[in-house]
mmCIF file of C-alpha atoms and ligand atoms in Angstrom:
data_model
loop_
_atom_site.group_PDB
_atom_site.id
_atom_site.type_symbol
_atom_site.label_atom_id
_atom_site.label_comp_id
_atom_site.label_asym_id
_atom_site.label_seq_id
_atom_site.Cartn_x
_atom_site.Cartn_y
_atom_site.Cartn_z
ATOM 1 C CA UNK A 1 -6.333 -26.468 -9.413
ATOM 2 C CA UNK A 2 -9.454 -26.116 -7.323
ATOM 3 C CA UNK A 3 -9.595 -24.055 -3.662
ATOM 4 C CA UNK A 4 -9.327 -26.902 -0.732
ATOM 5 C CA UNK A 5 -12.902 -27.249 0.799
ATOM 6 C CA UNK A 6 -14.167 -24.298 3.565
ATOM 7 C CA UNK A 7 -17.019 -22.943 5.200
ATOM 8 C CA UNK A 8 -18.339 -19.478 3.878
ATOM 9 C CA UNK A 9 -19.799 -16.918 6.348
ATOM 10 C CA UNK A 10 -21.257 -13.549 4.415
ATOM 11 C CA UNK A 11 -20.988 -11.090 7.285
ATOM 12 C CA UNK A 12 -23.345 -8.563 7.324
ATOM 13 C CA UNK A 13 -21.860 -6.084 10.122
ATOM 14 C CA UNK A 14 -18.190 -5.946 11.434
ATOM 15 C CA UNK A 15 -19.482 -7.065 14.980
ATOM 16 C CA UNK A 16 -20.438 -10.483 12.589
ATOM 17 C CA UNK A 17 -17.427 -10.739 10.648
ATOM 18 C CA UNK A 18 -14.827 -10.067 13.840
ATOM 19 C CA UNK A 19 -16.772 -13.078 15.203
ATOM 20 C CA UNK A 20 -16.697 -15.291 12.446
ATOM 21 C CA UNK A 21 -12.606 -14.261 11.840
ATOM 22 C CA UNK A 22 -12.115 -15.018 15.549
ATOM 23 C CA UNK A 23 -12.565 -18.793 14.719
ATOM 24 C CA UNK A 24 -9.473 -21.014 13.902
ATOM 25 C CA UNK A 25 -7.801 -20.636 10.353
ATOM 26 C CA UNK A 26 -10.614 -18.157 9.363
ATOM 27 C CA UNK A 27 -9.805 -15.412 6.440
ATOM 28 C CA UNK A 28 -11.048 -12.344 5.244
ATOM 29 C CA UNK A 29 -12.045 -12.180 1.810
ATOM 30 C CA UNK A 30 -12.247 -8.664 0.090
ATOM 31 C CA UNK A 31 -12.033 -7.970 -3.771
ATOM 32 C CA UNK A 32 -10.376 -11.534 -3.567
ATOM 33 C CA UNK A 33 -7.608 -10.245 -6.344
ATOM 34 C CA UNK A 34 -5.065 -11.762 -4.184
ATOM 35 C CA UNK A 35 -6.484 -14.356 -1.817
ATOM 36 C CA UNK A 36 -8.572 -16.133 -4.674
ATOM 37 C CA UNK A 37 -5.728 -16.953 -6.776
ATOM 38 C CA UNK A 38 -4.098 -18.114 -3.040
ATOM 39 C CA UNK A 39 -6.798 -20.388 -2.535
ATOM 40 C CA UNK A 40 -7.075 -21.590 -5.724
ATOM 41 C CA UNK A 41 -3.429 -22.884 -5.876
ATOM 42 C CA UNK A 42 -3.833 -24.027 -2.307
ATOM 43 C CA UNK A 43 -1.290 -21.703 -0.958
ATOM 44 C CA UNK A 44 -3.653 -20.605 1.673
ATOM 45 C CA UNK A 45 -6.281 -23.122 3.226
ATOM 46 C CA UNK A 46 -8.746 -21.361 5.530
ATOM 47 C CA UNK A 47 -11.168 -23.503 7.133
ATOM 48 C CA UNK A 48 -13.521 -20.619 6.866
ATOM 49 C CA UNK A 49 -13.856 -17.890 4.329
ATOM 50 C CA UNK A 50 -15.187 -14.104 5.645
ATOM 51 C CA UNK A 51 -16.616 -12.274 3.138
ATOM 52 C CA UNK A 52 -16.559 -8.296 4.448
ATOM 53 C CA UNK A 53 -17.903 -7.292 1.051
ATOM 54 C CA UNK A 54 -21.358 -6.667 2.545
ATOM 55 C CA UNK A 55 -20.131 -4.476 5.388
ATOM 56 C CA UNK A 56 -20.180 -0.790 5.554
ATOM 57 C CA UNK A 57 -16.972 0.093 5.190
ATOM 58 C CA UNK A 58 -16.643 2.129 2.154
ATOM 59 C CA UNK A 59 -16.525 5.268 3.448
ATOM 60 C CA UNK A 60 -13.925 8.015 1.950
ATOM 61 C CA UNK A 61 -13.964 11.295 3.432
ATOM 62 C CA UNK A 62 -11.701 14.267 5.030
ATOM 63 C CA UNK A 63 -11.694 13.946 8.599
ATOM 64 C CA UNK A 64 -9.622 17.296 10.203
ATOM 65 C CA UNK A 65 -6.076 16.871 8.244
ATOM 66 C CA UNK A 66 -6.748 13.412 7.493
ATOM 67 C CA UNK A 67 -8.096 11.732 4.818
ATOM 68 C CA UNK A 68 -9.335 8.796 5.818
ATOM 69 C CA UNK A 69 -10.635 5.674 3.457
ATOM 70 C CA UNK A 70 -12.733 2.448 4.711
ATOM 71 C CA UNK A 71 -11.496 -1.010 4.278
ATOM 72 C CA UNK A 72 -13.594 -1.394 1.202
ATOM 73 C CA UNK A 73 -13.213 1.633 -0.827
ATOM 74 C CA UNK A 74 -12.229 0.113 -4.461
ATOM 75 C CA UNK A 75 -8.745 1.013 -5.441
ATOM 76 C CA UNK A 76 -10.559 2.214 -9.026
ATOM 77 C CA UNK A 77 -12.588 4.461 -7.197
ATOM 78 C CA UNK A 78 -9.847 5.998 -5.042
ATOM 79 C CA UNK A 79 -7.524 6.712 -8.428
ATOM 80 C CA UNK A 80 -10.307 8.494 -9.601
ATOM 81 C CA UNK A 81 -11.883 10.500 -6.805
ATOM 82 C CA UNK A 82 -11.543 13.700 -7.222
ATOM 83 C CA UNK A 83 -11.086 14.516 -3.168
ATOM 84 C CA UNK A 84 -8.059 12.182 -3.500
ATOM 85 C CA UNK A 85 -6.505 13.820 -5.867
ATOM 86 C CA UNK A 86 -6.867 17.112 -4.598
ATOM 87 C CA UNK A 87 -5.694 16.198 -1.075
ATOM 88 C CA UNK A 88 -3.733 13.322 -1.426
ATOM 89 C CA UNK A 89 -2.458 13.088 -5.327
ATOM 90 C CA UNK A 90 0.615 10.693 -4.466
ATOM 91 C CA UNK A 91 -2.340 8.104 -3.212
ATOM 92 C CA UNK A 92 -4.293 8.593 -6.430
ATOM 93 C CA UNK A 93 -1.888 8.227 -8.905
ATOM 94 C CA UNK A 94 0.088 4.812 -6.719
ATOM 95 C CA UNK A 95 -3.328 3.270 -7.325
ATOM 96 C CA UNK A 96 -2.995 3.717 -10.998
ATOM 97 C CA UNK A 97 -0.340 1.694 -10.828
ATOM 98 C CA UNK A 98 -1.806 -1.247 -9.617
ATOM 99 C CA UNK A 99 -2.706 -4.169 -11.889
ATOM 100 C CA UNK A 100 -5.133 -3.685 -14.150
ATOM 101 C CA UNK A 101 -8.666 -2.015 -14.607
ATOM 102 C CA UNK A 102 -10.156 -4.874 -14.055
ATOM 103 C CA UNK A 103 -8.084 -5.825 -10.697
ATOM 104 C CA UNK A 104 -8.350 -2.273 -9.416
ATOM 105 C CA UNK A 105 -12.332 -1.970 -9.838
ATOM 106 C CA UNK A 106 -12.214 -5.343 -7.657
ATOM 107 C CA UNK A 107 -8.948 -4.740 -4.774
ATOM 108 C CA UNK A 108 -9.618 -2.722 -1.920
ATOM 109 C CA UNK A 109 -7.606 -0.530 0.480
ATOM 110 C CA UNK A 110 -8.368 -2.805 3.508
ATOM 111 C CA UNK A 111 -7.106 -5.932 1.280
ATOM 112 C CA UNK A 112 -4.113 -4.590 -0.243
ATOM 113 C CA UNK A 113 -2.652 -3.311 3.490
ATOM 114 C CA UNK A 114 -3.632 -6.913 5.059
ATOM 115 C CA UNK A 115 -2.204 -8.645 2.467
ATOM 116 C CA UNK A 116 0.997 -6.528 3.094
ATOM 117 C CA UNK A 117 2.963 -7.624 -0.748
ATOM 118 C CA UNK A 118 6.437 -5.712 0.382
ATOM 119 C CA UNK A 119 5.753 -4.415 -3.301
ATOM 120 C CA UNK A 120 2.805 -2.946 -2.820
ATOM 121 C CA UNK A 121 2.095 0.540 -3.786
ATOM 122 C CA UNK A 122 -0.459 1.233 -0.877
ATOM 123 C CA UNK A 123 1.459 -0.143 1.997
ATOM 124 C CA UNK A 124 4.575 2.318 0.743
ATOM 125 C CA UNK A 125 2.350 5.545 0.272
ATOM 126 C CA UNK A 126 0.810 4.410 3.752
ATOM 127 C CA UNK A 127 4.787 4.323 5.578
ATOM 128 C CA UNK A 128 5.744 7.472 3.291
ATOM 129 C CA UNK A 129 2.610 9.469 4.463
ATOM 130 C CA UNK A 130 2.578 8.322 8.269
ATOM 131 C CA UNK A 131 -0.726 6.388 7.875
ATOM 132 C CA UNK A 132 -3.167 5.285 10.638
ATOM 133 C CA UNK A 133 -4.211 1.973 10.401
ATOM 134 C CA UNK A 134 -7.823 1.060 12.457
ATOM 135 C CA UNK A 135 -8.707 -2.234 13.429
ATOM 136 C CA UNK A 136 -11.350 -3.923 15.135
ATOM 137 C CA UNK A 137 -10.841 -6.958 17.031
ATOM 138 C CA UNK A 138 -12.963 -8.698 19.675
ATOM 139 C CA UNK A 139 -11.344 -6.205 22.606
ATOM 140 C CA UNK A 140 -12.543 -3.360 20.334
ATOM 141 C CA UNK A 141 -10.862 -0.905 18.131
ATOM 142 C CA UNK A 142 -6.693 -0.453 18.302
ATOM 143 C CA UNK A 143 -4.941 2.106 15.572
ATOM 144 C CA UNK A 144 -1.629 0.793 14.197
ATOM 145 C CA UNK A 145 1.115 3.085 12.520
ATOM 146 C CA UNK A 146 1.821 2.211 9.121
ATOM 147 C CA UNK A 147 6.142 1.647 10.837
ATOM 148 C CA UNK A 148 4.680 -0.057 13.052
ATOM 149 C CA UNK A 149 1.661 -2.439 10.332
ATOM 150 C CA UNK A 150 3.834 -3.934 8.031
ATOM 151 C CA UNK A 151 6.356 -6.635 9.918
ATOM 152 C CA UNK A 152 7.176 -9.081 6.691
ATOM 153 C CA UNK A 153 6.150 -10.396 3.403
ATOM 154 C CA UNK A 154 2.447 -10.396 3.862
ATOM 155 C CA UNK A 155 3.229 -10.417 7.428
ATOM 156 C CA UNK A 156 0.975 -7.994 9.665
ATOM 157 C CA UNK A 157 0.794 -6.481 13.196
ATOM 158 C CA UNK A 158 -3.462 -7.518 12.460
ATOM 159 C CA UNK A 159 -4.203 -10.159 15.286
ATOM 160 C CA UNK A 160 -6.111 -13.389 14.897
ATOM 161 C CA UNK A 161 -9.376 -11.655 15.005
ATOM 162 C CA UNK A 162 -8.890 -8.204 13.534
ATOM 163 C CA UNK A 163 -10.277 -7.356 11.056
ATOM 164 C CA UNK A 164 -8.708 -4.288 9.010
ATOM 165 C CA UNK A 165 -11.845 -1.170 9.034
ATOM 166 C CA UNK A 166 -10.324 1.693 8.188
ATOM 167 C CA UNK A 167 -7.108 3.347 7.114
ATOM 168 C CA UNK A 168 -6.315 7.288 7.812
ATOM 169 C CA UNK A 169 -3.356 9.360 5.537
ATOM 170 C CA UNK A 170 -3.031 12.979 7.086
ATOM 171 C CA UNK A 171 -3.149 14.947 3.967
ATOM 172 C CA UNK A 172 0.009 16.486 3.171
ATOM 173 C CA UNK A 173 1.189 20.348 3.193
ATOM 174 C CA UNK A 174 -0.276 22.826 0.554
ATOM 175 C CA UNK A 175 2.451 23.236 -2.539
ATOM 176 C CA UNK A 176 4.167 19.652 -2.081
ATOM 177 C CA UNK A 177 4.841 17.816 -4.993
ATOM 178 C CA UNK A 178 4.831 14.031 -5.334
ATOM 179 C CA UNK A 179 5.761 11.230 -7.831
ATOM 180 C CA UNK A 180 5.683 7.192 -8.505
ATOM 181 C CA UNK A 181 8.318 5.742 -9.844
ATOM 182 C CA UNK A 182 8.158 2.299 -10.471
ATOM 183 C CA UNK A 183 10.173 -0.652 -12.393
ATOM 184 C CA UNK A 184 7.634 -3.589 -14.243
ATOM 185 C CA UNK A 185 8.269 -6.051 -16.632
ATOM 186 C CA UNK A 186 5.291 -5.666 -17.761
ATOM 187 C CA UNK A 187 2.643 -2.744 -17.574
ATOM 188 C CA UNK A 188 1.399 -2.445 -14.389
ATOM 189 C CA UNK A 189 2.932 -5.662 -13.426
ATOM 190 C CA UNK A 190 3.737 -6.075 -9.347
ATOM 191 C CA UNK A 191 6.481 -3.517 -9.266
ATOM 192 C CA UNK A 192 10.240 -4.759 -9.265
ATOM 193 C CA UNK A 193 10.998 -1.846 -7.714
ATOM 194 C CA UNK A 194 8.597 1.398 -6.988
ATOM 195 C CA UNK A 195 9.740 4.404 -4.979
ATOM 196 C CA UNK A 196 7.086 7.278 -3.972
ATOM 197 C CA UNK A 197 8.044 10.365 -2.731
ATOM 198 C CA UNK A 198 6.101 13.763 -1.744
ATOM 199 C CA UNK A 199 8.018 16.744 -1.155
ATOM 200 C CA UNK A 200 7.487 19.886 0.287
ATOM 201 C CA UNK A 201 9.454 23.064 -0.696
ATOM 202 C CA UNK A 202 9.402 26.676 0.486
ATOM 203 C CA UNK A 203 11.522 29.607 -1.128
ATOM 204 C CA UNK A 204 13.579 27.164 -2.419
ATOM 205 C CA UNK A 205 14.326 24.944 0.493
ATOM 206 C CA UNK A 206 13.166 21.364 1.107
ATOM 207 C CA UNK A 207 10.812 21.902 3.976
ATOM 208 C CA UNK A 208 9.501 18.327 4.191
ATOM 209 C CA UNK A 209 10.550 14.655 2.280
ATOM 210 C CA UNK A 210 8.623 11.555 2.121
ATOM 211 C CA UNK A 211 10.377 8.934 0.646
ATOM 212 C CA UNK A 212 9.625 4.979 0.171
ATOM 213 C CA UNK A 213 10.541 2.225 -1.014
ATOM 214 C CA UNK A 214 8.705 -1.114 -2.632
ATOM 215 C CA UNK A 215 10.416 -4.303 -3.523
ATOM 216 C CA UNK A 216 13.530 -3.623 -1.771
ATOM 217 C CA UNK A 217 13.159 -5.216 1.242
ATOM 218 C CA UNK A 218 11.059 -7.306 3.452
ATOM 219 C CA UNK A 219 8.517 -4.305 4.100
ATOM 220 C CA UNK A 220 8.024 -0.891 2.611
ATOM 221 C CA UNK A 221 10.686 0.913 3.407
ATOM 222 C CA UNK A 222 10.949 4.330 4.768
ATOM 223 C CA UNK A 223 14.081 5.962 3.297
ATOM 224 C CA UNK A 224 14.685 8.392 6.527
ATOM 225 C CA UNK A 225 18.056 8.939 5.953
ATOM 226 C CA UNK A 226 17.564 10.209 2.394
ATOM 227 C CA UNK A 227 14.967 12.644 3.704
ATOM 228 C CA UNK A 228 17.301 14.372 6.369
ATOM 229 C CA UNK A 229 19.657 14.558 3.678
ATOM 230 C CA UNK A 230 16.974 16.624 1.817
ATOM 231 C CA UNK A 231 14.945 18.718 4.273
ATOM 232 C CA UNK A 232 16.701 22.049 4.406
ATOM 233 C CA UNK A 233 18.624 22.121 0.982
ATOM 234 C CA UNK A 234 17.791 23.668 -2.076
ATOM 235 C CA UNK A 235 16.742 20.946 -4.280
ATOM 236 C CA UNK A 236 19.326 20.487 -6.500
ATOM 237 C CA UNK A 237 20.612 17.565 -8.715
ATOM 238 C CA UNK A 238 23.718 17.166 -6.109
ATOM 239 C CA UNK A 239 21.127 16.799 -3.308
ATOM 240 C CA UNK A 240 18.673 14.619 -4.868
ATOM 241 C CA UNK A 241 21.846 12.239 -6.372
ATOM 242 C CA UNK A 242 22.699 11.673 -2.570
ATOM 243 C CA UNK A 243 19.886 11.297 -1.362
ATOM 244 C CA UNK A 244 19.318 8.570 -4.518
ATOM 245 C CA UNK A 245 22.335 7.127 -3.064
ATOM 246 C CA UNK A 246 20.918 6.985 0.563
ATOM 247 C CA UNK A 247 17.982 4.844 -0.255
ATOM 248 C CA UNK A 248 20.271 2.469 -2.624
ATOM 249 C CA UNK A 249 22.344 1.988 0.956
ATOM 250 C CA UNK A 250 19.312 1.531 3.061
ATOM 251 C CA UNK A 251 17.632 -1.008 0.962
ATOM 252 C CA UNK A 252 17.330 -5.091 1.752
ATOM 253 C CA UNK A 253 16.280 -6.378 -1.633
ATOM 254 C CA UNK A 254 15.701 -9.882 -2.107
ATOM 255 C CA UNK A 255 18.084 -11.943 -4.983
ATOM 256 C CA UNK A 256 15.082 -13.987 -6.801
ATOM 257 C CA UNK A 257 14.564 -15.166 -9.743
ATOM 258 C CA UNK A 258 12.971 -11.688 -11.043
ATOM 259 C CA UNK A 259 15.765 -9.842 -10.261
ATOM 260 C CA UNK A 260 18.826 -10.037 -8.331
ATOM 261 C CA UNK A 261 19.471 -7.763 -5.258
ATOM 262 C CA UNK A 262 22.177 -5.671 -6.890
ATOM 263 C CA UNK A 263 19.844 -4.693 -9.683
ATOM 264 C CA UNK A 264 17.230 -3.847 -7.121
ATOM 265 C CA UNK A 265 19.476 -1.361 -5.214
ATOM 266 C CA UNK A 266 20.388 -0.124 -8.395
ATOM 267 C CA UNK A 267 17.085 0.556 -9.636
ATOM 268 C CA UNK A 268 16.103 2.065 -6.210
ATOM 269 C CA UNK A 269 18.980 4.741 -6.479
ATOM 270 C CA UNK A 270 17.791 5.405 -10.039
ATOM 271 C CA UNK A 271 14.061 5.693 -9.259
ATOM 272 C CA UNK A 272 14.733 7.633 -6.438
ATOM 273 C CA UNK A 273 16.305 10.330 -8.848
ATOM 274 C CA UNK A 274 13.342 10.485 -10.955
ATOM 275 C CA UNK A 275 10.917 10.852 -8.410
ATOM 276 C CA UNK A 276 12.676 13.269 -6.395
ATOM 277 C CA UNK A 277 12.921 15.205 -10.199
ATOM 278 C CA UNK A 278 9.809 15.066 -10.751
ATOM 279 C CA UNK A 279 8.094 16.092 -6.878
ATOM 280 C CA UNK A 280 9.921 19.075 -6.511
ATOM 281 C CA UNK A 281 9.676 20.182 -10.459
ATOM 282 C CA UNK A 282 7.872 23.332 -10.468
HETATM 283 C C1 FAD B 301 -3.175 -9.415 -12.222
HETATM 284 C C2 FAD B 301 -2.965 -8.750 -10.874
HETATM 285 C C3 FAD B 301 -2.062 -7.697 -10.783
HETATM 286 C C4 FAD B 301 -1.846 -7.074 -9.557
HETATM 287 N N1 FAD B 301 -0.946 -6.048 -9.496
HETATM 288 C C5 FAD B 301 -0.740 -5.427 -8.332
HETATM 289 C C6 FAD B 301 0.169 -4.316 -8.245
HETATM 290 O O1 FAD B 301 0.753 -3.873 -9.236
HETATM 291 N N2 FAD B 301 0.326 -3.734 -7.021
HETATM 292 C C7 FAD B 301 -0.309 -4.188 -5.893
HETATM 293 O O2 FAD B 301 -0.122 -3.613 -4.818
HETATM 294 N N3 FAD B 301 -1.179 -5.220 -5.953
HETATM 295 C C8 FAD B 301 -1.399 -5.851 -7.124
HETATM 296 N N4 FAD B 301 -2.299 -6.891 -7.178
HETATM 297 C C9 FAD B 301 -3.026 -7.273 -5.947
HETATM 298 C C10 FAD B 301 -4.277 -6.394 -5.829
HETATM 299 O O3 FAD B 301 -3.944 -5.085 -5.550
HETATM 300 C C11 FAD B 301 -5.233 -6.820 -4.696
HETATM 301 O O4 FAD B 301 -6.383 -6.081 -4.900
HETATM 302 C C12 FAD B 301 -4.809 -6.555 -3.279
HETATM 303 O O5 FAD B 301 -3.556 -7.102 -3.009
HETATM 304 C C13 FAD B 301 -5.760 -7.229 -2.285
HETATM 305 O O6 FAD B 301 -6.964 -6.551 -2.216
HETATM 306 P P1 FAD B 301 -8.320 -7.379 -2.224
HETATM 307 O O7 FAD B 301 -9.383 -6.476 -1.761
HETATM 308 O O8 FAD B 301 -8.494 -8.033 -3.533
HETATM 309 O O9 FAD B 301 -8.034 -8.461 -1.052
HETATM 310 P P2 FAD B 301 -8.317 -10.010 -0.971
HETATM 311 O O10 FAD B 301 -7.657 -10.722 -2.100
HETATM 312 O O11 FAD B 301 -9.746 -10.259 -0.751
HETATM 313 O O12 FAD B 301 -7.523 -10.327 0.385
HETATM 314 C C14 FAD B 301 -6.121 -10.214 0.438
HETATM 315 C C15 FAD B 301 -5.654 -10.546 1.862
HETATM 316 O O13 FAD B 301 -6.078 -9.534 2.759
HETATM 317 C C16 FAD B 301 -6.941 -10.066 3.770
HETATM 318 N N5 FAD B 301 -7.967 -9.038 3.982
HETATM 319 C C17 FAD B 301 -8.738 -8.452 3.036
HETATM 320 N N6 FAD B 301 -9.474 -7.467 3.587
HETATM 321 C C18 FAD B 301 -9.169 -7.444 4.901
HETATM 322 C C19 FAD B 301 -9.585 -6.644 5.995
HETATM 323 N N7 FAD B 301 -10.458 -5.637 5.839
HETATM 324 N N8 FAD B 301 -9.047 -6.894 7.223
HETATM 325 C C20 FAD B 301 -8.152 -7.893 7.389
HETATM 326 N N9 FAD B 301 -7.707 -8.687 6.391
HETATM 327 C C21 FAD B 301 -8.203 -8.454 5.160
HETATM 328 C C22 FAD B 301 -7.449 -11.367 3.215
HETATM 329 O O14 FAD B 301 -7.808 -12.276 4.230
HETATM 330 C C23 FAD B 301 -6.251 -11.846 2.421
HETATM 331 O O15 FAD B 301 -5.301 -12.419 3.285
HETATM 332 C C24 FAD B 301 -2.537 -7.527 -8.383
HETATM 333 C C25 FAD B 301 -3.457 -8.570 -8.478
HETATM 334 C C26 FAD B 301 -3.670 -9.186 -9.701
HETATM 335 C C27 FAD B 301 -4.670 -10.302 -9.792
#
């Protein structure tokens, strides 16, 4: 099948592209790993196409605590960037996760938040880590928290209008630990399931827990409850097993024809353990 017919607009500066987005059924387009295939089976029909790719938004730096990436850093070059993976490693080693070479040298931060796949391994590292999402709209710049980003299945808190610039992870705690665990049919499929988790521990005590969830729910899910069951514990296998059990209770997974939702929760108990293993492993 063949895209329906619309207009294409190259925007050269963001001023240009919030302009042309601000129109009726206009769309972004990014590395165009997900919205191409949309268009092309006619499950999205913009009247008029953006393309950002032109804009200056690739910009990935330390700001203070935060590390902060433009729309249009590649996810290739963020697995690989050695200032990710020293400040942020849980972020570098989700985007090795994603797809393939090929779609990771093409997808870019900006695209995979806006297009907000409850799957997703950036939108879960961005609600684990407390992101800052920065958008630009027609009234100007607004920052979204990550809780407060992702409201559905590809379902955002963007605005007709907005346009997705730049997103913002403060970096976390020296010594914490992290891990992705994730559930595919296939390598580097769209996870079934995929829980990160970055943990922080001091003399033997929990000091800190990030924990999310893909795949198990609407959104990425923050599993809050299985960090307070952590933070302040030794580590152990009893500790970690409830915790496990936490997230399998807090999860919302869909029944479809991948999986059903019992083998989701399942799977997010089990992934849980590993991940939690593996963070706080010396
Ligand atoms: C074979 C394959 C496997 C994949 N596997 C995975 C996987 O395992 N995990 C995963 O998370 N993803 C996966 N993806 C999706 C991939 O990560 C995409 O790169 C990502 O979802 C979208 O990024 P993009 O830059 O290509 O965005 P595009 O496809 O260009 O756009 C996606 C959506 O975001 C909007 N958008 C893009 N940029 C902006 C912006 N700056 N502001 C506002 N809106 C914007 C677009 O309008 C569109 O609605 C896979 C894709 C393919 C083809």
């Amino acid at each position: 099948m063949k895209a329906a017919p619309f207009d294409y607009v190259r925007a050269a500066t963001v001023e240009e592209a919030v302009g042309a987005l601000s129109g009726d059924g206009a769309r972004a387009l990014a590395g165009g790993q997900s919205l191409v295939p949309l268009l092309n089976l006619r499950l999205a029909r913009p009247t008029t196409v953006v393309d950002v790719n032109r804009l200056d938004l690739d910009h990935l730096r330390l700001s203070g605590t935060d590390l902060v990436l433009g729309a249009l850093v590649r996810h290739r070059r963020v697995e690989t960037s050695p200032l990710v993976r020293r400040e942020v490693p849980l972020l570098a080693e989700a985007m090795s996760h994603v797809g393939h070479v090929a779609v990771r040298n093409r997808g870019t931060v900006g695209g995979s938040a806006a297009h907000a796949d409850p799957a997703g391994e950036l939108p879960a590292v961005c609600v684990a880590l407390d992101a800052t999402l920065v958008a630009r709209g027609p009234a100007g710049p607004r920052a979204i928290a990550a809780r407060d980003f992702f409201l559905g299945p590809h379902r955002t808190a963007l605005a007709p209008g907005e346009l997705l610039v730049e997103v913002r992870l403060p970096v976390p705690p020296p010594g914490s630990g992290h891990a992705v665990a994730e559930l595919c049919r296939r390598h580097n499929d769209l996870a079934l399931v995929a829980v990160v988790a970055c943990v922080t521990v001091s003399e033997g005590t929990v000091t800190r827990a990030r924990v999310a969830v893909a795949g198990a729910g609407p959104t990425p899910l923050r599993a809050t409850a299985a960090e307070a069951l952590l933070v302040g514990r030794a580590p152990t296998a009893d500790a970690i097993a409830s915790a496990a059990d936490a997230v399998a209770d807090s999860t919302d997974p869909p029944d479809d024809l991948h999986a059903p939702a019992t083998y989701r929760r399942d799977m997010a108990a089990v992934l849980t353990r590993r991940a939690l293993r593996q963070a706080v492993a010396p």
